[in-house]
Amino acid sequence: MLFEFATAGRIVFGPGRLREVGPAAREFGRHAFLVTGRDPARAQRLPGLLAAGNTAVTSFALAGEPTTDAVTAAAAQARAAGCDFVIGFGGGSAIDAAKAVAALLTNPGDLLDYLEVVGRAQPLVRLAAPCVAIPTTAGTGAEVTRNAVLASPARHFKASLRSASMLPRLALVDPELTLDLPPALTAASGLDALTQLIEPYVSCRANPLTDALCVDGIRLAARALRRAFHDGHDAAAREDMALASLLSGLALANAGLGAVHGFAAPIGGMFPAPHGAVCAALLPSVMAANLAAARARQPGGETLRRYEEVARLLTNRPTAAADDGVAWTRQLVTELQIPSLAAYGLQPADVPSLVEKAAQASSMKANPLPLTADELAGILTAAL
Ligand SMILES: [Zn+2]
């Protein structure tokens, strides 16, 4: 058995713990570059909390998901202001942008020198600047991952900037920050978290540490996501989902993902579709396709055993069969009103080029077994 496990330098979890950010941030520098989502008002408490720790703040509001241009502009602003560390406050977009800015703050050259798939994919020359990640959604787990997913509008693709030194030095997870999330965002981000627990669990790179995290996380998401969707102020459900999301980030950063995220990279690059909603729409068809492929090519193998365990965890029934897990997931996606991919403009004519691009995506390499182009096309068609 060979494996490695790396995560954020420090993880602080619990309701109300945002108030600890002032003294905690102080050890990373004197001038923070604060990246927020499109509504910076949600971060209004932060400058005061940071000022109490004598930390100066330059703010940057990111509109939408991070693009290579937005990150390049943000890094230039951070450098000009003399910032020595970065704070990401928001959903996965703001946190990923913050991690990318932290990498560019200390490294020479152009973002494309370091970007995977669409760039030159060179390793970072220097360690990234310290980054503090504070999620306000329960979905991406980006607070404990070592990559930033950036959209390249010119190449119609989403690709990662990735380095072990991009792992945040502090992940501060305060479930109270998610209490006001609207149901559609709760659904999409929560189903992203669930996807990010199922994919690493069946991944060909799974290890005993990520298995333990996934088993707990799947159980938490299965019991809490419906409740958080129907009653956003159910504090216990919000706390379960914040923890499930954190566990998903820990797992995916160390065991990889699979075909759902393999498709999410090109789809997110070509269509204005939020990442979580794309993953949610694809999850049941990917589970079904992986099961069919495993039955045909690895009968009695580890993948089938793992999908049976997933079904037991999701349904909370010890006798559940692997197909029951697919049906449970399909029902949840319907109940949480996830639109089909056609709602974002995907058409049958897009399938061949998306299949070709998805086959090259880094996440696809961790799928439990390689899928054929026909199988990939079948997944996409079923999600339209
Ligand atoms: Zn995801």
PDB file of N, CA, C and O and ligand atoms in Angstrom, residues 139-140 192-193 195-196 252 257 261 275 279, ligand 1:
ATOM      1  N   GLY A 139     -20.012  23.178  -0.093  1.00  0.00           N
ATOM      2  CA  GLY A 139     -20.025  22.463  -1.360  1.00  0.00           C
ATOM      3  C   GLY A 139     -18.682  22.067  -1.885  1.00  0.00           C
ATOM      4  O   GLY A 139     -18.409  20.888  -2.066  1.00  0.00           O
ATOM      5  N   THR A 140     -17.808  23.005  -2.112  1.00  0.00           N
ATOM      6  CA  THR A 140     -16.648  22.677  -2.936  1.00  0.00           C
ATOM      7  C   THR A 140     -15.492  22.066  -2.155  1.00  0.00           C
ATOM      8  O   THR A 140     -14.650  21.416  -2.741  1.00  0.00           O
ATOM      9  N   ASP A 192     -22.660  18.993  -5.087  1.00  0.00           N
ATOM     10  CA  ASP A 192     -21.234  18.961  -5.448  1.00  0.00           C
ATOM     11  C   ASP A 192     -20.463  18.249  -4.338  1.00  0.00           C
ATOM     12  O   ASP A 192     -19.635  17.367  -4.597  1.00  0.00           O
ATOM     13  N   ALA A 193     -20.752  18.601  -3.073  1.00  0.00           N
ATOM     14  CA  ALA A 193     -20.078  17.948  -1.948  1.00  0.00           C
ATOM     15  C   ALA A 193     -20.337  16.442  -1.978  1.00  0.00           C
ATOM     16  O   ALA A 193     -19.404  15.634  -1.814  1.00  0.00           O
ATOM     17  N   THR A 195     -21.077  14.578  -4.523  1.00  0.00           N
ATOM     18  CA  THR A 195     -20.321  14.015  -5.646  1.00  0.00           C
ATOM     19  C   THR A 195     -18.841  13.848  -5.257  1.00  0.00           C
ATOM     20  O   THR A 195     -18.211  12.839  -5.566  1.00  0.00           O
ATOM     21  N   GLN A 196     -18.329  14.846  -4.537  1.00  0.00           N
ATOM     22  CA  GLN A 196     -16.916  14.843  -4.154  1.00  0.00           C
ATOM     23  C   GLN A 196     -16.613  13.882  -2.992  1.00  0.00           C
ATOM     24  O   GLN A 196     -15.478  13.750  -2.573  1.00  0.00           O
ATOM     25  N   LEU A 252     -11.010  14.583  -1.900  1.00  0.00           N
ATOM     26  CA  LEU A 252     -10.687  14.747  -3.334  1.00  0.00           C
ATOM     27  C   LEU A 252      -9.243  15.217  -3.530  1.00  0.00           C
ATOM     28  O   LEU A 252      -8.598  14.843  -4.510  1.00  0.00           O
ATOM     29  N   LEU A 257     -10.903  12.531  -8.306  1.00  0.00           N
ATOM     30  CA  LEU A 257     -12.348  12.559  -8.506  1.00  0.00           C
ATOM     31  C   LEU A 257     -12.748  11.483  -9.507  1.00  0.00           C
ATOM     32  O   LEU A 257     -12.423  10.327  -9.318  1.00  0.00           O
ATOM     33  N   HIS A 261     -16.572  14.999 -12.567  1.00  0.00           N
ATOM     34  CA  HIS A 261     -15.724  16.194 -12.628  1.00  0.00           C
ATOM     35  C   HIS A 261     -14.926  16.257 -13.932  1.00  0.00           C
ATOM     36  O   HIS A 261     -14.552  17.340 -14.374  1.00  0.00           O
ATOM     37  N   HIS A 275     -20.900  25.162 -11.458  1.00  0.00           N
ATOM     38  CA  HIS A 275     -20.215  23.877 -11.283  1.00  0.00           C
ATOM     39  C   HIS A 275     -21.069  22.842 -10.543  1.00  0.00           C
ATOM     40  O   HIS A 275     -21.200  21.702 -10.980  1.00  0.00           O
ATOM     41  N   CYS A 279     -22.419  19.119 -11.854  1.00  0.00           N
ATOM     42  CA  CYS A 279     -22.077  17.850 -11.197  1.00  0.00           C
ATOM     43  C   CYS A 279     -23.333  17.107 -10.778  1.00  0.00           C
ATOM     44  O   CYS A 279     -23.444  15.889 -10.962  1.00  0.00           O
TER      45      CYS A 279
HETATM   46 ZN    ZN B   1     -16.869  19.750  -7.546  1.00  0.00          ZN
END
